[in-house]
PDB file of C-alpha atoms in Angstrom:
ATOM      1  CA  MET A 262     -25.957  -9.294  18.146  1.00 22.00           C
ATOM      2  CA  LYS A 263     -27.746  -6.573  16.513  1.00 25.00           C
ATOM      3  CA  LEU A 264     -25.617  -3.435  15.827  1.00 26.00           C
ATOM      4  CA  TRP A 265     -26.705  -0.006  16.324  1.00 31.00           C
ATOM      5  CA  GLY A 266     -25.460   3.296  14.610  1.00 39.00           C
ATOM      6  CA  ARG A 267     -22.408   3.699  12.480  1.00 50.00           C
ATOM      7  CA  MET A 268     -20.054   1.196  12.820  1.00 54.00           C
ATOM      8  CA  LEU A 269     -16.094   0.895  12.953  1.00 60.00           C
ATOM      9  CA  TRP A 270     -14.411  -1.782  12.023  1.00 61.00           C
ATOM     10  CA  ALA A 271     -10.484  -2.375  12.210  1.00 64.00           C
ATOM     11  CA  LEU A 272      -7.752  -4.700  10.863  1.00 57.00           C
ATOM     12  CA  LEU A 273      -5.000  -5.148  12.951  1.00 55.00           C
ATOM     13  CA  SER A 274      -1.604  -5.192  11.777  1.00 56.00           C
ATOM     14  CA  GLY A 275       1.807  -5.561  12.896  1.00 55.00           C
ATOM     15  CA  SER A 276       4.341  -2.868  12.271  1.00 52.00           C
ATOM     16  CA  GLY A 277       3.935  -3.908   8.440  1.00 53.00           C
ATOM     17  CA  LYS A 278       4.468  -0.525   7.911  1.00 58.00           C
ATOM     18  CA  ARG A 279       7.372  -2.199   8.916  1.00 45.00           C
ATOM     19  CA  GLY A 280       8.328  -4.590   7.048  1.00 44.00           C
ATOM     20  CA  GLY A 281       9.926  -1.143 -16.624  1.00 34.00           C
ATOM     21  CA  THR A 282      13.838  -1.842 -16.614  1.00 31.00           C
ATOM     22  CA  ARG A 283      15.612   1.211 -16.343  1.00 31.00           C
ATOM     23  CA  GLY A 284      17.701   2.355 -19.329  1.00 31.00           C
ATOM     24  CA  TRP A 285      21.164   2.328 -19.044  1.00 32.00           C
ATOM     25  CA  ALA A 286      23.017   2.534 -22.407  1.00 32.00           C
ATOM     26  CA  SER A 287      26.574   1.820 -22.499  1.00 33.00           C
ATOM     27  CA  SER A 288      27.473  -0.222 -25.032  1.00 33.00           C
ATOM     28  CA  SER A 289      31.384  -0.023 -24.118  1.00 36.00           C
ATOM     29  CA  TRP A 290      30.498  -1.348 -20.647  1.00 37.00           C
ATOM     30  CA  GLN A 291      31.551  -5.163 -19.833  1.00 41.00           C
ATOM     31  CA  PRO A 292      30.353  -7.183 -16.819  1.00 42.00           C
ATOM     32  CA  ARG A 293      33.213  -7.875 -14.577  1.00 49.00           C
ATOM     33  CA  LEU A 294      34.976 -11.489 -15.332  1.00 44.00           C
ATOM     34  CA  PRO A 295      33.345 -13.367 -12.725  1.00 63.00           C
ATOM     35  CA  LEU A 296      29.571 -12.415 -13.860  1.00 76.00           C
ATOM     36  CA  ALA A 297      30.495 -12.473 -17.839  1.00 78.00           C
ATOM     37  CA  GLY A 298      28.405 -15.168 -19.320  1.00 86.00           C
ATOM     38  CA  LEU A 299      26.576 -16.510 -16.337  1.00 94.00           C
ATOM     39  CA  SER A 300      22.702 -17.491 -16.713  1.00 95.00           C
ATOM     40  CA  ALA A 301      19.838 -16.354 -14.876  1.00 96.00           C
ATOM     41  CA  THR A 302      19.883 -19.143 -12.740  1.00 96.00           C
ATOM     42  CA  GLU A 303      23.697 -18.630 -11.856  1.00 96.00           C
ATOM     43  CA  LEU A 304      23.177 -14.800 -11.420  1.00 97.00           C
ATOM     44  CA  VAL A 305      20.234 -15.428  -8.799  1.00 98.00           C
ATOM     45  CA  SER A 306      22.618 -17.805  -6.720  1.00 97.00           C
ATOM     46  CA  HIS A 307      25.420 -15.045  -6.954  1.00 97.00           C
ATOM     47  CA  TRP A 308      23.272 -12.072  -5.814  1.00 98.00           C
ATOM     48  CA  THR A 309      21.712 -13.910  -3.049  1.00 98.00           C
ATOM     49  CA  ALA A 310      25.186 -14.861  -1.766  1.00 98.00           C
ATOM     50  CA  VAL A 311      26.048 -11.197  -1.800  1.00 98.00           C
ATOM     51  CA  PHE A 312      22.925 -10.126  -0.235  1.00 98.00           C
ATOM     52  CA  GLU A 313      23.009 -12.766   2.728  1.00 98.00           C
ATOM     53  CA  LYS A 314      26.688 -11.639   3.261  1.00 98.00           C
ATOM     54  CA  ARG A 315      25.521  -8.033   3.464  1.00 98.00           C
ATOM     55  CA  GLY A 316      22.691  -8.902   5.396  1.00 98.00           C
ATOM     56  CA  ILE A 317      19.775  -8.077   3.252  1.00 98.00           C
ATOM     57  CA  PRO A 318      16.512  -9.279   4.022  1.00 98.00           C
ATOM     58  CA  GLU A 319      14.757 -11.686   1.775  1.00 98.00           C
ATOM     59  CA  ALA A 320      18.008 -12.473   0.003  1.00 98.00           C
ATOM     60  CA  ARG A 321      16.952 -14.986  -2.892  1.00 98.00           C
ATOM     61  CA  GLU A 322      13.584 -13.119  -3.189  1.00 98.00           C
ATOM     62  CA  SER A 323      15.128 -10.139  -4.039  1.00 99.00           C
ATOM     63  CA  SER A 324      17.846 -11.491  -6.564  1.00 98.00           C
ATOM     64  CA  GLU A 325      15.098 -13.557  -8.206  1.00 98.00           C
ATOM     65  CA  TYR A 326      12.600 -10.622  -8.363  1.00 98.00           C
ATOM     66  CA  ILE A 327      15.650  -8.433 -10.226  1.00 98.00           C
ATOM     67  CA  VAL A 328      16.779 -10.772 -12.141  1.00 98.00           C
ATOM     68  CA  ALA A 329      13.484 -11.603 -13.721  1.00 97.00           C
ATOM     69  CA  HIS A 330      12.503  -7.853 -14.181  1.00 98.00           C
ATOM     70  CA  VAL A 331      15.464  -7.184 -16.328  1.00 97.00           C
ATOM     71  CA  LEU A 332      14.545 -10.333 -18.597  1.00 97.00           C
ATOM     72  CA  GLY A 333      10.782  -9.118 -18.965  1.00 95.00           C
ATOM     73  CA  ALA A 334       9.076 -11.414 -16.136  1.00 96.00           C
ATOM     74  CA  LYS A 335       7.344 -10.366 -13.088  1.00 95.00           C
ATOM     75  CA  THR A 336       8.666 -13.580 -11.332  1.00 95.00           C
ATOM     76  CA  PHE A 337      11.516 -15.710 -11.907  1.00 96.00           C
ATOM     77  CA  GLN A 338       9.330 -18.857 -11.706  1.00 94.00           C
ATOM     78  CA  SER A 339       7.205 -17.630 -14.675  1.00 95.00           C
ATOM     79  CA  LEU A 340      10.320 -17.189 -17.156  1.00 94.00           C
ATOM     80  CA  ARG A 341      10.693 -19.636 -20.071  1.00 92.00           C
ATOM     81  CA  PRO A 342      12.956 -22.626 -18.792  1.00 90.00           C
ATOM     82  CA  ALA A 343      15.012 -22.037 -21.686  1.00 89.00           C
ATOM     83  CA  LEU A 344      16.211 -18.348 -20.213  1.00 89.00           C
ATOM     84  CA  TRP A 345      17.238 -20.174 -16.531  1.00 91.00           C
ATOM     85  CA  THR A 346      20.413 -21.796 -18.485  1.00 92.00           C
ATOM     86  CA  GLN A 347      21.060 -19.168 -21.241  1.00 94.00           C
ATOM     87  CA  PRO A 348      23.817 -16.732 -20.518  1.00 95.00           C
ATOM     88  CA  LEU A 349      22.872 -13.102 -20.369  1.00 95.00           C
ATOM     89  CA  THR A 350      24.030 -10.475 -22.358  1.00 95.00           C
ATOM     90  CA  PRO A 351      26.231  -7.456 -21.332  1.00 94.00           C
ATOM     91  CA  TRP A 352      23.713  -5.200 -21.041  1.00 95.00           C
ATOM     92  CA  GLN A 353      21.432  -7.447 -19.081  1.00 96.00           C
ATOM     93  CA  LEU A 354      24.109  -7.782 -16.858  1.00 96.00           C
ATOM     94  CA  GLN A 355      25.123  -4.488 -16.420  1.00 95.00           C
ATOM     95  CA  CYS A 356      21.244  -3.492 -15.655  1.00 97.00           C
ATOM     96  CA  ILE A 357      21.033  -6.440 -12.809  1.00 97.00           C
ATOM     97  CA  GLU A 358      24.029  -5.332 -11.144  1.00 97.00           C
ATOM     98  CA  GLU A 359      22.799  -1.481 -11.014  1.00 97.00           C
ATOM     99  CA  LEU A 360      19.521  -2.564  -9.813  1.00 98.00           C
ATOM    100  CA  SER A 361      21.136  -5.219  -7.205  1.00 98.00           C
ATOM    101  CA  SER A 362      23.273  -2.366  -6.032  1.00 98.00           C
ATOM    102  CA  CYS A 363      20.296  -0.256  -4.935  1.00 98.00           C
ATOM    103  CA  ARG A 364      19.221  -3.249  -3.264  1.00 98.00           C
ATOM    104  CA  LEU A 365      22.528  -3.453  -1.469  1.00 98.00           C
ATOM    105  CA  GLN A 366      21.734   0.169  -0.253  1.00 98.00           C
ATOM    106  CA  ARG A 367      18.323  -1.212   0.992  1.00 98.00           C
ATOM    107  CA  MET A 368      16.180   0.280  -1.480  1.00 99.00           C
ATOM    108  CA  PRO A 369      12.697  -1.779  -1.320  1.00 99.00           C
ATOM    109  CA  VAL A 370      12.555  -4.150  -4.290  1.00 99.00           C
ATOM    110  CA  GLN A 371       9.207  -2.467  -5.219  1.00 99.00           C
ATOM    111  CA  TYR A 372      10.990   1.002  -5.513  1.00 99.00           C
ATOM    112  CA  ILE A 373      13.701  -0.802  -7.638  1.00 99.00           C
ATOM    113  CA  LEU A 374      11.323  -2.612 -10.072  1.00 98.00           C
ATOM    114  CA  GLY A 375       9.151   0.574 -10.383  1.00 98.00           C
ATOM    115  CA  GLU A 376       5.971  -1.445 -10.025  1.00 98.00           C
ATOM    116  CA  TRP A 377       4.165  -4.274  -7.584  1.00 98.00           C
ATOM    117  CA  ASP A 378       1.155  -6.258  -7.707  1.00 98.00           C
ATOM    118  CA  PHE A 379      -1.688  -5.708  -5.496  1.00 98.00           C
ATOM    119  CA  GLN A 380      -5.228  -7.608  -5.600  1.00 97.00           C
ATOM    120  CA  GLY A 381      -4.038  -8.620  -8.586  1.00 96.00           C
ATOM    121  CA  LEU A 382      -3.593  -4.861 -10.057  1.00 98.00           C
ATOM    122  CA  SER A 383       0.143  -4.097 -11.539  1.00 98.00           C
ATOM    123  CA  LEU A 384       0.645  -0.638  -9.936  1.00 99.00           C
ATOM    124  CA  LYS A 385       3.601   1.630 -10.269  1.00 99.00           C
ATOM    125  CA  MET A 386       5.623   2.385  -7.382  1.00 99.00           C
ATOM    126  CA  ALA A 387       7.841   5.200  -6.348  1.00 98.00           C
ATOM    127  CA  PRO A 388       9.629   6.532  -3.712  1.00 98.00           C
ATOM    128  CA  PRO A 389       8.784   8.366  -1.101  1.00 98.00           C
ATOM    129  CA  VAL A 390       5.205   6.796  -1.403  1.00 99.00           C
ATOM    130  CA  PHE A 391       3.920   4.050   0.996  1.00 98.00           C
ATOM    131  CA  ILE A 392       4.155   0.786  -0.206  1.00 98.00           C
ATOM    132  CA  PRO A 393       1.152  -1.329   0.104  1.00 97.00           C
ATOM    133  CA  ARG A 394       1.587  -4.332   2.135  1.00 94.00           C
ATOM    134  CA  PRO A 395      -0.014  -7.961   1.866  1.00 93.00           C
ATOM    135  CA  GLU A 396      -1.467  -7.203   5.091  1.00 92.00           C
ATOM    136  CA  THR A 397      -3.759  -4.241   3.544  1.00 96.00           C
ATOM    137  CA  GLU A 398      -5.010  -6.893   0.780  1.00 97.00           C
ATOM    138  CA  GLU A 399      -6.807  -8.484   3.689  1.00 96.00           C
ATOM    139  CA  LEU A 400      -8.107  -4.985   4.738  1.00 96.00           C
ATOM    140  CA  VAL A 401      -9.605  -4.576   1.029  1.00 98.00           C
ATOM    141  CA  GLU A 402     -11.233  -8.236   1.104  1.00 96.00           C
ATOM    142  CA  TRP A 403     -12.829  -7.313   4.332  1.00 95.00           C
ATOM    143  CA  VAL A 404     -14.431  -4.490   2.716  1.00 96.00           C
ATOM    144  CA  LEU A 405     -15.564  -6.246  -0.054  1.00 96.00           C
ATOM    145  CA  GLU A 406     -17.341  -8.972   2.036  1.00 93.00           C
ATOM    146  CA  GLU A 407     -19.218  -5.850   3.845  1.00 90.00           C
ATOM    147  CA  VAL A 408     -20.376  -4.709   0.688  1.00 92.00           C
ATOM    148  CA  THR A 409     -21.332  -8.003  -0.520  1.00 88.00           C
ATOM    149  CA  GLN A 410     -23.265  -9.165   2.673  1.00 86.00           C
ATOM    150  CA  ARG A 411     -24.880  -5.804   3.369  1.00 77.00           C
ATOM    151  CA  SER A 412     -27.099  -4.966   0.342  1.00 63.00           C
ATOM    152  CA  HIS A 413     -27.868  -1.550   1.881  1.00 56.00           C
ATOM    153  CA  VAL A 414     -24.195  -0.338   1.285  1.00 57.00           C
ATOM    154  CA  VAL A 415     -24.986   1.459  -1.906  1.00 60.00           C
ATOM    155  CA  GLY A 416     -24.751   4.950  -2.930  1.00 54.00           C
ATOM    156  CA  ALA A 417     -27.206   6.956  -5.594  1.00 54.00           C
ATOM    157  CA  GLN A 418     -25.687   5.173  -8.619  1.00 61.00           C
ATOM    158  CA  GLY A 419     -26.032   1.761  -7.361  1.00 69.00           C
ATOM    159  CA  GLY A 420     -23.047   1.213  -5.922  1.00 87.00           C
ATOM    160  CA  PRO A 421     -21.083   2.469  -2.589  1.00 94.00           C
ATOM    161  CA  LEU A 422     -19.594   5.971  -2.410  1.00 96.00           C
ATOM    162  CA  ILE A 423     -16.152   5.188  -0.748  1.00 97.00           C
ATOM    163  CA  LEU A 424     -13.618   7.579   0.666  1.00 97.00           C
ATOM    164  CA  GLU A 425     -10.275   6.818   1.466  1.00 98.00           C
ATOM    165  CA  VAL A 426      -8.065   8.662   3.549  1.00 98.00           C
ATOM    166  CA  GLY A 427      -4.272   8.523   2.866  1.00 98.00           C
ATOM    167  CA  CYS A 428      -4.308   6.856  -0.847  1.00 99.00           C
ATOM    168  CA  GLY A 429      -0.615   6.400  -1.484  1.00 98.00           C
ATOM    169  CA  SER A 430      -0.200   4.680  -4.526  1.00 99.00           C
ATOM    170  CA  GLY A 431      -3.807   4.166  -4.972  1.00 99.00           C
ATOM    171  CA  ALA A 432      -3.777   0.671  -4.133  1.00 99.00           C
ATOM    172  CA  ILE A 433      -6.790   0.203  -1.800  1.00 99.00           C
ATOM    173  CA  SER A 434      -9.002   2.463  -4.168  1.00 99.00           C
ATOM    174  CA  LEU A 435      -8.301   1.023  -7.233  1.00 99.00           C
ATOM    175  CA  SER A 436      -8.928  -2.118  -6.137  1.00 99.00           C
ATOM    176  CA  LEU A 437     -12.078  -1.400  -4.780  1.00 98.00           C
ATOM    177  CA  LEU A 438     -13.005   0.299  -8.005  1.00 98.00           C
ATOM    178  CA  SER A 439     -11.900  -2.961 -10.347  1.00 98.00           C
ATOM    179  CA  GLN A 440     -13.917  -4.970  -8.039  1.00 97.00           C
ATOM    180  CA  LEU A 441     -17.359  -3.228  -7.397  1.00 96.00           C
ATOM    181  CA  PRO A 442     -18.088  -2.024 -10.968  1.00 94.00           C
ATOM    182  CA  GLN A 443     -20.827   0.574  -9.917  1.00 93.00           C
ATOM    183  CA  SER A 444     -18.691   2.200  -7.163  1.00 96.00           C
ATOM    184  CA  ARG A 445     -17.310   5.565  -6.911  1.00 97.00           C
ATOM    185  CA  VAL A 446     -14.246   6.756  -4.703  1.00 98.00           C
ATOM    186  CA  ILE A 447     -12.917   9.868  -3.251  1.00 98.00           C
ATOM    187  CA  ALA A 448      -9.374   9.586  -2.327  1.00 98.00           C
ATOM    188  CA  VAL A 449      -7.457  11.973  -0.564  1.00 98.00           C
ATOM    189  CA  ASP A 450      -3.450  12.299   0.508  1.00 98.00           C
ATOM    190  CA  LYS A 451      -1.839  15.268   1.860  1.00 98.00           C
ATOM    191  CA  GLY A 452       1.399  14.381   0.135  1.00 98.00           C
ATOM    192  CA  GLU A 453       1.863  15.318  -3.470  1.00 98.00           C
ATOM    193  CA  ALA A 454       3.765  12.537  -4.728  1.00 98.00           C
ATOM    194  CA  ALA A 455       1.021  10.064  -3.441  1.00 99.00           C
ATOM    195  CA  ILE A 456      -1.496  12.363  -5.451  1.00 99.00           C
ATOM    196  CA  CYS A 457       0.414  12.106  -8.622  1.00 99.00           C
ATOM    197  CA  LEU A 458       1.195   8.302  -8.106  1.00 99.00           C
ATOM    198  CA  THR A 459      -2.675   7.645  -7.796  1.00 99.00           C
ATOM    199  CA  HIS A 460      -3.573   9.622 -10.625  1.00 99.00           C
ATOM    200  CA  GLU A 461      -0.728   7.778 -12.645  1.00 99.00           C
ATOM    201  CA  ASN A 462      -2.327   4.115 -11.525  1.00 99.00           C
ATOM    202  CA  ALA A 463      -5.726   5.221 -12.069  1.00 99.00           C
ATOM    203  CA  GLN A 464      -4.929   5.969 -15.654  1.00 99.00           C
ATOM    204  CA  ARG A 465      -2.864   3.070 -16.160  1.00 98.00           C
ATOM    205  CA  LEU A 466      -5.792   0.898 -15.130  1.00 99.00           C
ATOM    206  CA  GLN A 467      -8.352   2.947 -16.923  1.00 98.00           C
ATOM    207  CA  LEU A 468     -10.204   3.682 -13.695  1.00 99.00           C
ATOM    208  CA  GLN A 469     -10.013   7.589 -13.639  1.00 98.00           C
ATOM    209  CA  ASP A 470     -13.888   8.259 -14.537  1.00 98.00           C
ATOM    210  CA  ARG A 471     -14.943   6.981 -11.458  1.00 98.00           C
ATOM    211  CA  ILE A 472     -12.152   8.221  -8.739  1.00 98.00           C
ATOM    212  CA  ARG A 473     -11.647  11.816  -7.641  1.00 98.00           C
ATOM    213  CA  ILE A 474      -8.445  12.536  -6.340  1.00 98.00           C
ATOM    214  CA  MET A 475      -7.653  15.166  -4.006  1.00 97.00           C
ATOM    215  CA  PRO A 476      -4.794  16.640  -2.180  1.00 97.00           C
ATOM    216  CA  LEU A 477      -6.277  17.343   1.521  1.00 97.00           C
ATOM    217  CA  ASP A 478      -4.746  16.896   5.020  1.00 97.00           C
ATOM    218  CA  VAL A 479      -7.556  15.555   7.078  1.00 96.00           C
ATOM    219  CA  THR A 480      -6.169  16.699  10.302  1.00 96.00           C
ATOM    220  CA  LEU A 481      -6.899  20.230   9.363  1.00 94.00           C
ATOM    221  CA  GLU A 482      -9.786  21.922  11.053  1.00 91.00           C
ATOM    222  CA  GLY A 483     -13.015  22.433   8.445  1.00 89.00           C
ATOM    223  CA  SER A 484     -11.552  19.665   6.146  1.00 89.00           C
ATOM    224  CA  TRP A 485     -14.816  17.845   6.076  1.00 86.00           C
ATOM    225  CA  ALA A 486     -16.445  20.718   4.160  1.00 88.00           C
ATOM    226  CA  HIS A 487     -14.224  19.609   0.760  1.00 88.00           C
ATOM    227  CA  PHE A 488     -16.419  16.371   0.774  1.00 89.00           C
ATOM    228  CA  VAL A 489     -19.895  17.964   0.841  1.00 85.00           C
ATOM    229  CA  PRO A 490     -20.605  18.451  -2.402  1.00 88.00           C
ATOM    230  CA  TRP A 491     -20.352  14.638  -2.850  1.00 88.00           C
ATOM    231  CA  GLY A 492     -22.967  14.017  -0.072  1.00 84.00           C
ATOM    232  CA  PRO A 493     -22.728  11.342   2.571  1.00 93.00           C
ATOM    233  CA  MET A 494     -20.586   8.450   2.036  1.00 95.00           C
ATOM    234  CA  ASP A 495     -21.112   4.751   2.311  1.00 95.00           C
ATOM    235  CA  LEU A 496     -18.089   3.708   3.679  1.00 96.00           C
ATOM    236  CA  ILE A 497     -14.532   4.979   4.783  1.00 97.00           C
ATOM    237  CA  VAL A 498     -11.330   3.176   4.235  1.00 98.00           C
ATOM    238  CA  SER A 499      -7.973   3.939   5.539  1.00 98.00           C
ATOM    239  CA  ASN A 500      -4.476   2.461   6.195  1.00 98.00           C
ATOM    240  CA  PRO A 501      -3.419   5.493   8.022  1.00 98.00           C
ATOM    241  CA  PRO A 502      -0.182   6.382   9.860  1.00 98.00           C
ATOM    242  CA  TYR A 503      -0.424   4.405  13.086  1.00 98.00           C
ATOM    243  CA  VAL A 504       3.282   3.660  14.148  1.00 98.00           C
ATOM    244  CA  PHE A 505       4.085   4.904  17.555  1.00 98.00           C
ATOM    245  CA  HIS A 506       6.491   7.687  17.278  1.00 98.00           C
ATOM    246  CA  GLN A 507       8.684   6.146  19.562  1.00 98.00           C
ATOM    247  CA  ASP A 508       8.898   2.846  17.156  1.00 98.00           C
ATOM    248  CA  MET A 509       9.718   4.859  14.199  1.00 98.00           C
ATOM    249  CA  GLU A 510      13.522   4.273  14.851  1.00 96.00           C
ATOM    250  CA  GLN A 511      13.199   0.539  14.953  1.00 97.00           C
ATOM    251  CA  LEU A 512      11.834   0.404  11.659  1.00 98.00           C
ATOM    252  CA  ALA A 513      13.540  -1.456   8.802  1.00 97.00           C
ATOM    253  CA  PRO A 514      16.371   0.509   7.025  1.00 97.00           C
ATOM    254  CA  GLU A 515      14.238   0.054   3.843  1.00 98.00           C
ATOM    255  CA  ILE A 516      11.334   1.894   5.601  1.00 98.00           C
ATOM    256  CA  ARG A 517      13.199   4.745   7.547  1.00 97.00           C
ATOM    257  CA  SER A 518      15.307   5.646   4.477  1.00 97.00           C
ATOM    258  CA  TYR A 519      12.733   5.780   1.588  1.00 98.00           C
ATOM    259  CA  GLU A 520       9.262   5.541   2.587  1.00 98.00           C
ATOM    260  CA  ASP A 521       7.514   9.059   3.645  1.00 98.00           C
ATOM    261  CA  PRO A 522       7.785   9.127   7.567  1.00 98.00           C
ATOM    262  CA  ALA A 523       4.550  11.153   7.374  1.00 97.00           C
ATOM    263  CA  ALA A 524       2.892   7.789   5.880  1.00 98.00           C
ATOM    264  CA  LEU A 525       4.120   5.869   8.875  1.00 98.00           C
ATOM    265  CA  ASP A 526       4.243   8.081  12.104  1.00 98.00           C
ATOM    266  CA  GLY A 527       0.753   8.141  13.972  1.00 98.00           C
ATOM    267  CA  GLY A 528       2.231  10.620  16.553  1.00 98.00           C
ATOM    268  CA  GLU A 529       2.651   9.408  20.342  1.00 98.00           C
ATOM    269  CA  GLU A 530       0.193   6.666  20.527  1.00 98.00           C
ATOM    270  CA  GLY A 531      -0.372   6.209  16.926  1.00 98.00           C
ATOM    271  CA  MET A 532      -3.480   7.667  16.933  1.00 98.00           C
ATOM    272  CA  ASP A 533      -3.038  11.316  15.744  1.00 98.00           C
ATOM    273  CA  VAL A 534      -4.634  10.751  12.319  1.00 98.00           C
ATOM    274  CA  ILE A 535      -7.091   7.809  13.446  1.00 98.00           C
ATOM    275  CA  THR A 536      -9.135  10.303  15.807  1.00 98.00           C
ATOM    276  CA  HIS A 537      -9.073  12.669  12.858  1.00 97.00           C
ATOM    277  CA  ILE A 538     -10.700  10.461  10.658  1.00 97.00           C
ATOM    278  CA  LEU A 539     -13.433   9.202  13.395  1.00 96.00           C
ATOM    279  CA  ALA A 540     -14.330  12.523  13.568  1.00 94.00           C
ATOM    280  CA  LEU A 541     -14.504  13.441  10.195  1.00 91.00           C
ATOM    281  CA  ALA A 542     -17.017  10.674   9.909  1.00 90.00           C
ATOM    282  CA  SER A 543     -19.354  12.236  11.896  1.00 85.00           C
ATOM    283  CA  TRP A 544     -20.131  14.965   9.175  1.00 87.00           C
ATOM    284  CA  LEU A 545     -19.454  12.422   6.460  1.00 92.00           C
ATOM    285  CA  LEU A 546     -20.721   9.089   6.867  1.00 94.00           C
ATOM    286  CA  LYS A 547     -24.090   7.824   6.457  1.00 93.00           C
ATOM    287  CA  ASP A 548     -26.048   6.502   9.085  1.00 90.00           C
ATOM    288  CA  SER A 549     -25.635   3.023   8.194  1.00 88.00           C
ATOM    289  CA  GLY A 550     -22.092   3.702   6.833  1.00 93.00           C
ATOM    290  CA  SER A 551     -19.045   1.803   7.896  1.00 94.00           C
ATOM    291  CA  ILE A 552     -15.374   2.389   8.778  1.00 96.00           C
ATOM    292  CA  PHE A 553     -12.400   0.338   7.863  1.00 97.00           C
ATOM    293  CA  LEU A 554      -9.063   0.861   9.451  1.00 97.00           C
ATOM    294  CA  GLU A 555      -5.758  -0.915   9.523  1.00 97.00           C
ATOM    295  CA  VAL A 556      -4.266  -0.210  12.704  1.00 96.00           C
ATOM    296  CA  ASP A 557      -1.784  -1.427  15.219  1.00 96.00           C
ATOM    297  CA  PRO A 558      -2.549  -4.112  17.797  1.00 95.00           C
ATOM    298  CA  ARG A 559      -2.551  -1.826  20.694  1.00 96.00           C
ATOM    299  CA  HIS A 560      -5.519   0.356  19.012  1.00 97.00           C
ATOM    300  CA  PRO A 561      -8.648  -1.416  19.371  1.00 95.00           C
ATOM    301  CA  GLU A 562      -8.065  -0.901  22.977  1.00 96.00           C
ATOM    302  CA  LEU A 563      -7.161   2.774  22.631  1.00 97.00           C
ATOM    303  CA  ILE A 564     -10.022   3.357  20.211  1.00 97.00           C
ATOM    304  CA  GLY A 565     -12.536   2.241  22.354  1.00 96.00           C
ATOM    305  CA  SER A 566     -11.551   4.370  24.787  1.00 97.00           C
ATOM    306  CA  TRP A 567     -11.368   7.265  22.768  1.00 97.00           C
ATOM    307  CA  LEU A 568     -15.017   6.529  21.319  1.00 96.00           C
ATOM    308  CA  GLN A 569     -16.245   6.078  24.902  1.00 96.00           C
ATOM    309  CA  SER A 570     -15.119   9.739  25.491  1.00 97.00           C
ATOM    310  CA  ARG A 571     -16.881  10.947  22.257  1.00 96.00           C
ATOM    311  CA  PRO A 572     -20.465   9.758  22.284  1.00 95.00           C
ATOM    312  CA  ASP A 573     -21.403  12.745  20.107  1.00 94.00           C
ATOM    313  CA  LEU A 574     -19.619  10.771  16.983  1.00 93.00           C
ATOM    314  CA  SER A 575     -22.446   7.979  17.463  1.00 92.00           C
ATOM    315  CA  LEU A 576     -19.641   5.320  16.500  1.00 94.00           C
ATOM    316  CA  ASP A 577     -19.457   1.814  17.584  1.00 92.00           C
ATOM    317  CA  LEU A 578     -16.520  -0.598  17.272  1.00 93.00           C
ATOM    318  CA  VAL A 579     -17.977  -3.467  16.092  1.00 91.00           C
ATOM    319  CA  ALA A 580     -15.434  -5.939  14.864  1.00 92.00           C
ATOM    320  CA  VAL A 581     -11.383  -6.324  15.067  1.00 93.00           C
ATOM    321  CA  ARG A 582      -9.657  -8.984  12.815  1.00 87.00           C
ATOM    322  CA  ARG A 583      -5.997 -10.174  13.332  1.00 81.00           C
ATOM    323  CA  ASP A 584      -3.779 -10.042   9.829  1.00 73.00           C
ATOM    324  CA  PHE A 585      -2.536 -13.372   8.568  1.00 68.00           C
ATOM    325  CA  CYS A 586       0.615 -12.623  10.701  1.00 70.00           C
ATOM    326  CA  GLY A 587      -1.675 -13.009  13.471  1.00 63.00           C
ATOM    327  CA  ARG A 588      -1.430  -9.415  14.399  1.00 61.00           C
TER     328      ARG A 588
END
């Protein structure tokens, strides 16, 4: 099948929008007697039981990440075997108890640890900036496939010029930059915390020279004018706010209490920001360009109908993929 005009791709996702050690210094602190002298393995079992009793999701995974983090590892399995059975120091026990207390308050593990891996990159995480989900890694992989298979997806400097709308922590933009050495990215977000975190992660990964990070609300009239100096885009990619407004109260406490609702709430039908991105494309996208969006399973039909009502945009919905959860 031959495809004409600009192309729109969509990655379906469920409400996956659903789903360094802090320096406490207190030489006088002593762990409560039941925890004194426990090993890493015993602490994981202890906190797993506590989390399960309190109804904390992914109880064992949470306790393993926290214990490993305090001991200087990313995962419990990557710890040196000798550390599994070695009694922890009072300071280590204190740190684990403090971090576990945060988890008992339903703070996401990513915020507790202050960092998280995405597409092999270690990114700083901080509330209330949206936490990238595994489903979004699939969106990045799909974009990479598109660039690899379509040789014309290149900009004037030999790599694609990419616009990310709603950059959050910078996970999507920085993953694409790291795997497409000639690419350039313009990343925008209306949240000040997100802009700051993307800057920080770009510098952390030494990718700041190929990314332009701008505070911008694409729902404002005339926002397209900010991009004119960079010329037409090869790709637009976004994991926009797409949760139906009536579904917001059903989100897990980890999301409702800590993540920015503006990064989640897509309005009555979850389409408020999506339609602005599509309209923006008519001003910014090359004729051969593509848009990649992560959306709710109900959105492809809604997007298709909306595009039919806007033939002036010259956009076609050409592909839909389900995520690894089958949504």
